[in-house]
Short mmCIF file of C-alpha atoms in Angstrom, two decimals:
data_model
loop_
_atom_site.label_atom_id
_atom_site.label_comp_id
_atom_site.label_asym_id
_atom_site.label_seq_id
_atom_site.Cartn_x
_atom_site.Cartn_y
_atom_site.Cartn_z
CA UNK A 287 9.28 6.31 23.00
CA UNK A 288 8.82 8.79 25.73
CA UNK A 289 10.40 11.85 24.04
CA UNK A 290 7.88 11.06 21.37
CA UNK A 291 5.15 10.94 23.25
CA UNK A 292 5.75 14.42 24.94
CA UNK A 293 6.28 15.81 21.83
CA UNK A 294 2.89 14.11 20.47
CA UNK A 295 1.26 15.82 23.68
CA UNK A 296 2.31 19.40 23.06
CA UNK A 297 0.92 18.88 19.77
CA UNK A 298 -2.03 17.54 21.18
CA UNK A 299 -2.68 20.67 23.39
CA UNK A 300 -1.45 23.40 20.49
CA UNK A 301 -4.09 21.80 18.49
CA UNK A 302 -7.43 21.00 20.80
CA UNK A 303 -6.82 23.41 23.47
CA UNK A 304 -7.47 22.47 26.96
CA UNK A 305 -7.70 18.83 27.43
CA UNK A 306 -8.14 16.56 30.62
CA UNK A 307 -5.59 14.02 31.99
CA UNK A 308 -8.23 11.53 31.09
CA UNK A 309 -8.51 12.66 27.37
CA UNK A 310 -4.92 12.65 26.68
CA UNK A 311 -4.71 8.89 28.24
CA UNK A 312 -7.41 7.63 25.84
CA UNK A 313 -5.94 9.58 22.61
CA UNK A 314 -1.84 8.47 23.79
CA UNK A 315 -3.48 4.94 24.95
CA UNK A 316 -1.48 5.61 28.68
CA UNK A 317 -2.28 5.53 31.92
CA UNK A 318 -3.79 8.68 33.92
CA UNK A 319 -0.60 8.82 35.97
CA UNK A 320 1.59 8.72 32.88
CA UNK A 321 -0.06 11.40 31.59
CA UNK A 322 0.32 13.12 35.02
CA UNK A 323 3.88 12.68 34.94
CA UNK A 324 4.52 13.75 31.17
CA UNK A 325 2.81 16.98 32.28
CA UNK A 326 5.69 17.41 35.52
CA UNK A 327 8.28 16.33 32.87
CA UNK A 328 7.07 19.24 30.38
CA UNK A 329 7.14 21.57 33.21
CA UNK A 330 10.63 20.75 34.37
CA UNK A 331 11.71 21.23 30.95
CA UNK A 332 10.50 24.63 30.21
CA UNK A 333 7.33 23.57 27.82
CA UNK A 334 4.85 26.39 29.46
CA UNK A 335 1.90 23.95 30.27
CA UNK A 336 -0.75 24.62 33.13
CA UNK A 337 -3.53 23.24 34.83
CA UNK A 338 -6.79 24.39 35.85
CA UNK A 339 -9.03 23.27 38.60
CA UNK A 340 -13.21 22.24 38.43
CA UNK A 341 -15.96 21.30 36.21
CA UNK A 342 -14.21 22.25 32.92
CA UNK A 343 -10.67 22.21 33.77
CA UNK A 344 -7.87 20.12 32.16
CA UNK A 345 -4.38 21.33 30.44
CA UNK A 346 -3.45 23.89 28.51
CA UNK A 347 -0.64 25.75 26.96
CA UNK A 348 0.21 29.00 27.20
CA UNK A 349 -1.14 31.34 24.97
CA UNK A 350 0.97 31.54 21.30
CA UNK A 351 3.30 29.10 21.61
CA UNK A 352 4.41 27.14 19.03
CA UNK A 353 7.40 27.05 16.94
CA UNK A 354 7.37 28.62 13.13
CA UNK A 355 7.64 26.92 9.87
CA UNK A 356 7.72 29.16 6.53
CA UNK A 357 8.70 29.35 2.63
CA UNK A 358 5.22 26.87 2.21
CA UNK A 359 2.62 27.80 -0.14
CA UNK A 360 -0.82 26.45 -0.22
CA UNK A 361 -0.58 23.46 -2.02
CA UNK A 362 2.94 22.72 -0.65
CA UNK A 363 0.79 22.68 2.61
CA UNK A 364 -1.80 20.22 1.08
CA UNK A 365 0.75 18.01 -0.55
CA UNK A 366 1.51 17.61 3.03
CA UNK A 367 -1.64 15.79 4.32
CA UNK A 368 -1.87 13.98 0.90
CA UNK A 369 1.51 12.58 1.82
CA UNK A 370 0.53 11.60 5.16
CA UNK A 371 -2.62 9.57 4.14
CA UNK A 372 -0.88 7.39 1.23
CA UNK A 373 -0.52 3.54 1.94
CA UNK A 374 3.07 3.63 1.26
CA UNK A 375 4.14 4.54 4.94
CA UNK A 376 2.21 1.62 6.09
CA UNK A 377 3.78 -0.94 3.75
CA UNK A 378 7.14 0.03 4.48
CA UNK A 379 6.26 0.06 8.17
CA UNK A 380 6.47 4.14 8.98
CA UNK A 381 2.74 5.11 8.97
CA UNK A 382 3.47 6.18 12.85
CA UNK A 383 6.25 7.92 11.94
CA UNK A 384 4.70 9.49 8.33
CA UNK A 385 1.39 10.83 11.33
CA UNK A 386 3.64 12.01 13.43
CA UNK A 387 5.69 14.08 11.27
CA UNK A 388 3.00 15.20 9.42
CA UNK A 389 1.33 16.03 12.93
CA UNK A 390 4.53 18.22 13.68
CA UNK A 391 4.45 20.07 10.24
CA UNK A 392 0.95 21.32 10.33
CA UNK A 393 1.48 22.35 14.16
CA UNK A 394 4.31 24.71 12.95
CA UNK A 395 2.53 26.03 10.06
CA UNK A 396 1.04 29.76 9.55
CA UNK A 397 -1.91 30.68 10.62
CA UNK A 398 -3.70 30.68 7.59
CA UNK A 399 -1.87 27.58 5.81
CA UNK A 400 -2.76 25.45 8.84
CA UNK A 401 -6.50 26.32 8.40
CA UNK A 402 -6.05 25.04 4.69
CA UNK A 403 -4.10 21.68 6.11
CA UNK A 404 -6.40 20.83 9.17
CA UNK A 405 -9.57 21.08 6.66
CA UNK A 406 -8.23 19.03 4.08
CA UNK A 407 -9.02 16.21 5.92
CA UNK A 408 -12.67 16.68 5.60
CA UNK A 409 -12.15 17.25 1.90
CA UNK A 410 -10.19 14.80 0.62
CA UNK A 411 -11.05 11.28 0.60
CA UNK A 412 -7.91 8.98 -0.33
CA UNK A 413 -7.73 5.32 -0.96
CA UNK A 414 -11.30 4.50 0.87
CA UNK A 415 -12.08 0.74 2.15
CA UNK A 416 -14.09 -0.20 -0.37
CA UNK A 417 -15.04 1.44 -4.46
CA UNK A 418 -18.22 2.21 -5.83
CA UNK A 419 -19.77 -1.10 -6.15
CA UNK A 420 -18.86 -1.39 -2.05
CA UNK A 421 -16.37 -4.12 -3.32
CA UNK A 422 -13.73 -4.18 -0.69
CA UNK A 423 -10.49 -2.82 -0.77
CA UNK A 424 -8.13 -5.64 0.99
CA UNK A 425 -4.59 -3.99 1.26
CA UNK A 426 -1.68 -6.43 2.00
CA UNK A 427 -0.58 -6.35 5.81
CA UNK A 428 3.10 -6.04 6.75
CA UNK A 429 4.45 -6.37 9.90
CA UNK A 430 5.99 -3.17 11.50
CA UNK A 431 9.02 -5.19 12.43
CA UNK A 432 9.69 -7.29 9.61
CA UNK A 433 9.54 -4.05 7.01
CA UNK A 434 12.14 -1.91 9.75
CA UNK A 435 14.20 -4.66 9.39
CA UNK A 436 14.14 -4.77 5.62
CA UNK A 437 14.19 -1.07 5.36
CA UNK A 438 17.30 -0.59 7.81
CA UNK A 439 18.86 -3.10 5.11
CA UNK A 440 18.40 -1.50 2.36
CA UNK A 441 19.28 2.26 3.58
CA UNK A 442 22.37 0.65 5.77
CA UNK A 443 23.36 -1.20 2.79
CA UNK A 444 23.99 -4.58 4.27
CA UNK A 445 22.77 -8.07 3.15
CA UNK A 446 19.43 -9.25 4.45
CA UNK A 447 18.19 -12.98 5.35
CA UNK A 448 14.65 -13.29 4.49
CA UNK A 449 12.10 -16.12 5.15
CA UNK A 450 10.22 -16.07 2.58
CA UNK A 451 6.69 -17.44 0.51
CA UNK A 452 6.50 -18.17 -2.36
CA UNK A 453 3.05 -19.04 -4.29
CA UNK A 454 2.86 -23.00 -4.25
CA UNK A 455 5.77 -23.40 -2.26
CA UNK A 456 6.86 -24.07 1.46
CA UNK A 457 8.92 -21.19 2.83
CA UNK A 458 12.54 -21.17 2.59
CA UNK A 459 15.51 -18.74 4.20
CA UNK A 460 17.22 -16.56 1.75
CA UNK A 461 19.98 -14.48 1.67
CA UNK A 462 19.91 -11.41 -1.00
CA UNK A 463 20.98 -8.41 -1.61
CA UNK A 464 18.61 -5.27 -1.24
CA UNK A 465 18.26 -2.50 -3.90
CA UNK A 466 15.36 -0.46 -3.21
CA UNK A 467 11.93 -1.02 -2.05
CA UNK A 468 8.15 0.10 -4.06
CA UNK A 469 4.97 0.15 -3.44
CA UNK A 470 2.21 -0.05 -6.07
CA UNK A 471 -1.41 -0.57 -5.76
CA UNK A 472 -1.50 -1.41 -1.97
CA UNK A 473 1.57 -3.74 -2.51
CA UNK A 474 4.70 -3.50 -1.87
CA UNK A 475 7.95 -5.04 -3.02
CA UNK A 476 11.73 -5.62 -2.05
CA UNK A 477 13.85 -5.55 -5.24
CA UNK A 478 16.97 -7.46 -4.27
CA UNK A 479 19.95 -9.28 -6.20
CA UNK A 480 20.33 -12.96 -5.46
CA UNK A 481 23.73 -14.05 -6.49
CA UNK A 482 24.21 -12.55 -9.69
CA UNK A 483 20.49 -12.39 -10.42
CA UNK A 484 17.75 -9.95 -9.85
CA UNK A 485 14.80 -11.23 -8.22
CA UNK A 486 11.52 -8.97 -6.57
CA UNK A 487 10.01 -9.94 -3.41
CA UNK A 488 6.57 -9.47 -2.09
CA UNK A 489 6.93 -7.71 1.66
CA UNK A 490 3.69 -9.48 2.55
CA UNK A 491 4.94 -12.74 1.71
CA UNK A 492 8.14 -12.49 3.85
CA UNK A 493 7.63 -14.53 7.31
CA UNK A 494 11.05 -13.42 9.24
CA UNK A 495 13.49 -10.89 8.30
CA UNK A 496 17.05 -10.42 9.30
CA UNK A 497 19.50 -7.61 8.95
CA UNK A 498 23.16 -9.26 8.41
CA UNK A 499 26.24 -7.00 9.22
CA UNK A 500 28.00 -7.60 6.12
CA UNK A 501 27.56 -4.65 3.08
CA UNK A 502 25.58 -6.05 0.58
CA UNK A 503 26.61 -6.31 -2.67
CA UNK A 504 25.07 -3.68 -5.12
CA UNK A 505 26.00 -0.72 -6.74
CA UNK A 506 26.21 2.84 -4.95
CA UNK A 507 23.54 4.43 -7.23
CA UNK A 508 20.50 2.49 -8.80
CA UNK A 509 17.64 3.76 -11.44
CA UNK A 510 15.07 2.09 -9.44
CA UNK A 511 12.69 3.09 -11.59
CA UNK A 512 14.45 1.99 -14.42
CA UNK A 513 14.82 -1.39 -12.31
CA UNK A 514 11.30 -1.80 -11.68
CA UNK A 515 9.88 -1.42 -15.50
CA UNK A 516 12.60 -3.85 -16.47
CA UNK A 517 11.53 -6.42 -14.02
CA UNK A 518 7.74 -5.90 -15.47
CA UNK A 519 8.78 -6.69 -18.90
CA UNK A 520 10.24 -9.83 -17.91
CA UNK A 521 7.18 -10.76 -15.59
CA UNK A 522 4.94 -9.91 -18.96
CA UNK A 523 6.50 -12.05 -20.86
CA UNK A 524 8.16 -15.39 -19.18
CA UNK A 525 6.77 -17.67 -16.54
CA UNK A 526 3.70 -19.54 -17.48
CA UNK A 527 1.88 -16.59 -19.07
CA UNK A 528 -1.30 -17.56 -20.87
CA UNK A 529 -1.50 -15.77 -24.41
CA UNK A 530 -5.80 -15.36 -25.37
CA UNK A 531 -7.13 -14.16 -28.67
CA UNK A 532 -10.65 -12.74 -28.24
CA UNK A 533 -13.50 -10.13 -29.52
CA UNK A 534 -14.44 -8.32 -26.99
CA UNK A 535 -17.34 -5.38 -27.29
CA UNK A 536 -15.59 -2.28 -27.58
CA UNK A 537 -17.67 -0.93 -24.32
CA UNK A 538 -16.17 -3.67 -22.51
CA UNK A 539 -12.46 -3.44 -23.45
CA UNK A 540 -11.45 -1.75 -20.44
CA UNK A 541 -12.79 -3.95 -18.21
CA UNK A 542 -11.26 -6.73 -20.23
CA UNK A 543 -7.92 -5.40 -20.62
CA UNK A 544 -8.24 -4.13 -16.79
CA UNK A 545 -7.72 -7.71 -15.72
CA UNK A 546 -4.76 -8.97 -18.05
CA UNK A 547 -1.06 -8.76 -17.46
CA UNK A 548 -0.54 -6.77 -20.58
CA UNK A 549 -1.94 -6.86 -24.43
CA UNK A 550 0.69 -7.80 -27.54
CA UNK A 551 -1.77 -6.40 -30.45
CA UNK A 552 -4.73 -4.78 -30.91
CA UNK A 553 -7.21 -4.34 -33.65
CA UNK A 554 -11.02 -3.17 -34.47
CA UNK A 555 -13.11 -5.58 -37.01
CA UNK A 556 -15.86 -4.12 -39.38
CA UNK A 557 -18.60 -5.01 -36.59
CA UNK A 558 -16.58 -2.62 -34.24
CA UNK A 559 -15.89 -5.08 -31.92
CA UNK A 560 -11.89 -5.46 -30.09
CA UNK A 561 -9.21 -8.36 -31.48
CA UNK A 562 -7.00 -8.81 -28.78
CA UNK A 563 -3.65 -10.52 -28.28
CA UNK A 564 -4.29 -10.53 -24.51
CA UNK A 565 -1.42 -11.55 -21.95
CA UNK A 566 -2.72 -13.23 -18.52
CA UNK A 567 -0.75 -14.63 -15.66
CA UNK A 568 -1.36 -18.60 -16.26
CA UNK A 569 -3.94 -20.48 -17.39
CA UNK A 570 -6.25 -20.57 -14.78
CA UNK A 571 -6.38 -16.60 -14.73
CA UNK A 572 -7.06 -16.45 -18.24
CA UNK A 573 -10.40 -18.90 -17.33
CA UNK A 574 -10.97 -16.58 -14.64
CA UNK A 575 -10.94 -13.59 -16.57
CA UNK A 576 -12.81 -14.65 -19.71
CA UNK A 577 -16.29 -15.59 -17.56
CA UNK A 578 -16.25 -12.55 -15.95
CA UNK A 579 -16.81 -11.01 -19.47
CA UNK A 580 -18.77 -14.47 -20.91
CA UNK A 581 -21.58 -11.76 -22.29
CA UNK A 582 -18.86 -9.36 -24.21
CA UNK A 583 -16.16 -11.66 -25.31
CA UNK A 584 -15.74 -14.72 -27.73
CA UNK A 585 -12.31 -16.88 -27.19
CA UNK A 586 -11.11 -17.87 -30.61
CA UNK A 587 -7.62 -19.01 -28.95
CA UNK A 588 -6.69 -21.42 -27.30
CA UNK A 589 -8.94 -24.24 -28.10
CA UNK A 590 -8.86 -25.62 -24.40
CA UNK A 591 -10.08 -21.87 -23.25
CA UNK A 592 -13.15 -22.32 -25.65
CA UNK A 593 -13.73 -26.40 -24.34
CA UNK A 594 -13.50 -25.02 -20.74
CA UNK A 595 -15.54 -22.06 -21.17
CA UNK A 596 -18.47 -23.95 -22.70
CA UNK A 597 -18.17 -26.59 -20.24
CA UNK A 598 -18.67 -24.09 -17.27
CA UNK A 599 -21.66 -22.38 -19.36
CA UNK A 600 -23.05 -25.86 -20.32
CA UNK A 601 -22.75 -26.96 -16.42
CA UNK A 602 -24.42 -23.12 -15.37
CA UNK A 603 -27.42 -23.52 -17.73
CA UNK A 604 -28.31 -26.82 -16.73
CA UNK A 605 -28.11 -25.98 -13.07
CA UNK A 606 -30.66 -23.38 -14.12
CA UNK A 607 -33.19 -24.61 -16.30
CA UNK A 608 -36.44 -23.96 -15.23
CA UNK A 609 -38.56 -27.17 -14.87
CA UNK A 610 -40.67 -29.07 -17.40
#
């Protein structure tokens, strides 16, 4: 930890320029006197760092140095701080490492092509809190030390004990073994055998985790891509899926469609409007879905969806009804 932090202080100073023991405490969240003692450390090793007295003193580097990074072009450069600002690196429980890499990079690149990297940040705005209608984004949290765990499994290759939740059901230990690990949306998933089946787990959901030194048992090369569209065909279309027919206003598909698991068949009436074969999760999505569109979209499938739907609007309207 303290090799990094050295290294995250001579980036510090190549960066801002002269800075004062008290600035580099707050930005390294240290103590004064570590930061005092980095700085002998850095000396004794042969990092050329100074320090100069009064009103607007602090430390400093010497003049040019830096080490040199080439063969990057200008969007190779930007890619760069793209990378560093996805949510993927937090998921998986390396968003200190992703900074401080990406920290490193820029420090070492050209003149010019650090310019371009250290002003992207005030021009690119990726994955912000909340959307245009100030609707919050709520990404999933994972703990740093449950997803090194999983992710020393799955790059070791050993078998991984996992105490995990499942929707609707108390948490139970289980022993699987991991494949790969995505990330999708804010979310990210462990895709694992179990026995002789394949089974996807949701990082969030996982309580405890538990490298076991045993290899696990998988195959040396997987299409994880390959293995992740597979698993969403089977998540389309098993389980307790709820299948909906409905018209929907063809301004309002996307919204519509936005909110289902997937859509069977499609096709346009002679009043323009959408005939869906619409796919939700269960039944109680389905419901959920439908009001939010109660305006745009007729159920004519299931019957229950229709008896529910008009219940809730029957219930709404009375709550409403301005008095006699």
């Amino acid at each position: 930890m303290r090799a990094d932090r050295l290294v995250s202080m001579v980036l510090l100073l190549r960066q801002r320029g002269r800075m004062t023991a008290e600035t580099l405490a707050r930005e390294l969240e240290v103590s004064t006197r570590t930061v005092l003692r980095d700085m002998e450390a850095l000396s004794a090793a042969g990092v050329p760092v100074y320090a100069e007295r009064g009103r607007h003193g602090g430390f400093a580097l010497l003049p040019d140095f830096r080490t040199a990074l080439t063969g990057l072009n200008h969007d190779e450069a930007l890619a760069l701080v793209v990378a560093g600002s996805r949510r993927g690196a937090q998921l998986f429980g390396l968003e200190s490492a992703l900074a401080s890499a990406v920290l490193k990079v820029v420090d070492a690149l050209p003149d010019g092509l650090r310019d371009t990297a250290a002003g992207a940040a005030q021009r690119l705005l990726i994955d912000p809190e909340t959307d245009l209608l100030s609707r919050r984004v709520a990404p999933e949290e994972v703990s740093d030390s449950i997803a090194a765990e999983i992710r020393r499994a799955v790059f070791a290759g050993h078998r991984l004990r996992i105490h995990y939740e499942a929707v609707g059901r108390p948490p139970q230990w289980r022993t699987v073994d991991p494949i790969g690990l995505v990330t999708v949306r804010d979310q990210g998933y462990l895709l694992a055998k179990r026995g002789t089946e394949d089974r996807t787990y949701r990082l969030s959901r996982v309580l405890a985790a538990e490298e076991l030194d045993e290899p696990a048992r998988r195959s040396d090369t997987v299409d994880l891509d390959g293995a992740w569209r597979e698993r969403g065909v089977r998540f389309r279309t098993g389980g307790d899926n709820t299948v909906v027919v409905v018209r929907v206003d063809a301004a309002h598909r996307e919204h519509l469609v936005a909110t289902a698991v997937a859509v069977h068949s499609e096709e346009t009436d002679e009043d323009g409007r959408c005939r869906l074969h619409v796919v939700f999760q269960d039944a109680r999505h389905a419901e959920w879905a439908l009001w939010q569109h109660a305006m745009y979209a007729e159920v004519e499938a299931p019957q229950w969806l229709r008896t529910s739907l008009h219940q809730r609007a029957t219930a709404i309207a009375a709550r409403y009804e301005p008095p006699t």
